[in-house]
Amino acid sequence: MENLTDVGAVRSLLDRYGFRFSKALGQNFLINPTVCPRMAEASGVGPASGVLEIGPGIGVLTRELAVRAGKVVAVELDQRLLPVLEETLRDAGRVKVVHGDVMKLDLPQLVREQFPGMAVNACANLPYNITTPVITALLQSQCFQAVTVMIQREVAKRICAQPGTAEYGAFTLLCQYYAHCEVLFDVPPSCFLPAPKVTSSVIRMTVREAPPVPVGDPALFFRVVRGAFAQRRKTIINSLSSSLTDFVGKEEVAQALRACNLTETIRGERLTFADFAQLTEKLQEIRGS
Ligand code: SAM
């Protein structure tokens, strides 16, 4: 069996199949021997649990997951990689490759069918162009105990950001609503074939049983969050009131901010998760009264 982290072996394997890398599919394959074992170890999979991998490529991470997990299901969109995976995963038991687009999958149904009665994690070196929607879908599906993914470092910083920083935004709050998020380690471009332009990071999102602070109406909470960051340079009163015109007026937003001891000129990036939860509650109270 080929060593999938040896550049020469990977090139000759791909040449045998006449494979050419697709930029559009975010194909940068890992060729470093330590990154995949570290990721698989960090993903928390074990003999009693299942793992969903998105985009197995030629199976370098898949093989590491297969030696640790009870079952691996790997979803790959590029049909040209299916015969390659058949060869590279021939000796890796407990792996099922599914041909498909992760963005079109019904994740709860796939988990129910493929992992009955098992705790399930997700682990992937994600194609960079669909990072945000894939992470959103994985978290919102509420099917996974932990999501361990390699993504661009800049997106990793946004997910794990603290209030008051330039990286903090609506996507931070969405991820932190569902999970405890941490950057585990950085991976330089030289670890991939072909080398991408930017540094990557591996992050782990450990799914929470409940949000960090209780949120009465999650749909409204996310509207308020998106509204607060919709016009980042504006003060919160202007950004929020123009986003929530069908729900409340400017005076009601001002009233809610006062009730939360927040000034009208504050910017959304200064508000903590708890501030957003309280602001949502006050807006709802004011509207209902
Ligand atoms: N896991 C491999 C590795 O680490 O070397 C490959 C990772 S590569 C960054 C991303 C993989 O995702 C590619 O194999 C690509 O074909 C696949 N892919 C891209 N878009 C996809 C989609 N929408 N659904 C499933 N797989 C996709």
Short mmCIF file of C-alpha atoms and ligand atoms in Angstrom, two decimals, residues 24-31 36 53-62 75-78 81 100-103 124-130 150 192, ligand 1:
data_model
loop_
_atom_site.label_atom_id
_atom_site.label_comp_id
_atom_site.label_asym_id
_atom_site.label_seq_id
_atom_site.Cartn_x
_atom_site.Cartn_y
_atom_site.Cartn_z
CA ALA A 24 -12.76 24.72 -7.90
CA LEU A 25 -13.06 21.69 -5.59
CA GLY A 26 -10.43 23.04 -3.17
CA GLN A 27 -8.13 20.08 -3.79
CA ASN A 28 -5.02 20.50 -1.66
CA PHE A 29 -4.05 17.06 -0.38
CA LEU A 30 -2.17 16.60 2.87
CA ILE A 31 1.32 15.17 2.40
CA CYS A 36 -3.53 13.40 9.88
CA GLU A 53 -15.42 12.75 6.76
CA ILE A 54 -16.07 15.33 4.06
CA GLY A 55 -13.82 15.21 1.00
CA PRO A 56 -11.49 12.22 1.58
CA GLY A 57 -9.38 13.09 -1.49
CA ILE A 58 -7.05 10.09 -1.82
CA GLY A 59 -7.85 8.85 1.70
CA VAL A 60 -4.88 10.04 3.75
CA LEU A 61 -7.01 11.22 6.70
CA THR A 62 -9.61 8.51 6.09
CA VAL A 75 -18.42 11.82 1.26
CA GLU A 76 -16.50 12.75 -1.90
CA LEU A 77 -17.88 14.88 -4.72
CA ASP A 78 -15.16 14.24 -7.31
CA LEU A 81 -11.30 10.03 -6.98
CA GLY A 100 -22.06 13.11 -3.39
CA ASP A 101 -22.07 16.80 -2.58
CA VAL A 102 -22.03 17.42 1.15
CA MET A 103 -24.01 20.62 0.59
CA ALA A 124 -12.27 16.81 7.61
CA ASN A 125 -9.72 18.81 5.74
CA LEU A 126 -12.39 21.05 4.24
CA PRO A 127 -12.39 22.48 0.71
CA TYR A 128 -11.79 26.17 1.45
CA ASN A 129 -14.60 27.49 -0.79
CA ILE A 130 -17.40 25.83 1.20
CA MET A 150 -8.79 21.98 8.92
CA PHE A 192 -0.09 20.16 1.07
N1 SAM B 1 -8.99 14.80 2.85
C1 SAM B 1 -8.03 14.98 1.77
C2 SAM B 1 -6.69 15.42 2.34
O1 SAM B 1 -6.67 15.91 3.48
O2 SAM B 1 -5.68 15.29 1.66
C3 SAM B 1 -8.52 15.97 0.73
C4 SAM B 1 -8.88 17.35 1.25
S1 SAM B 1 -9.15 18.53 -0.03
C5 SAM B 1 -8.78 20.01 0.86
C6 SAM B 1 -10.92 18.68 -0.14
C7 SAM B 1 -11.65 17.47 -0.71
O3 SAM B 1 -13.06 17.76 -0.71
C8 SAM B 1 -11.31 17.11 -2.14
O4 SAM B 1 -11.15 15.73 -2.25
C9 SAM B 1 -12.55 17.56 -2.96
O5 SAM B 1 -12.73 16.83 -4.14
C10 SAM B 1 -13.66 17.35 -1.94
N2 SAM B 1 -14.86 18.17 -2.13
C11 SAM B 1 -14.94 19.44 -2.64
N3 SAM B 1 -16.20 19.89 -2.59
C12 SAM B 1 -16.96 18.90 -2.03
C13 SAM B 1 -18.35 18.76 -1.74
N4 SAM B 1 -19.21 19.76 -1.98
N5 SAM B 1 -18.79 17.61 -1.17
C14 SAM B 1 -17.92 16.60 -0.91
N6 SAM B 1 -16.58 16.67 -1.18
C15 SAM B 1 -16.11 17.80 -1.74
#
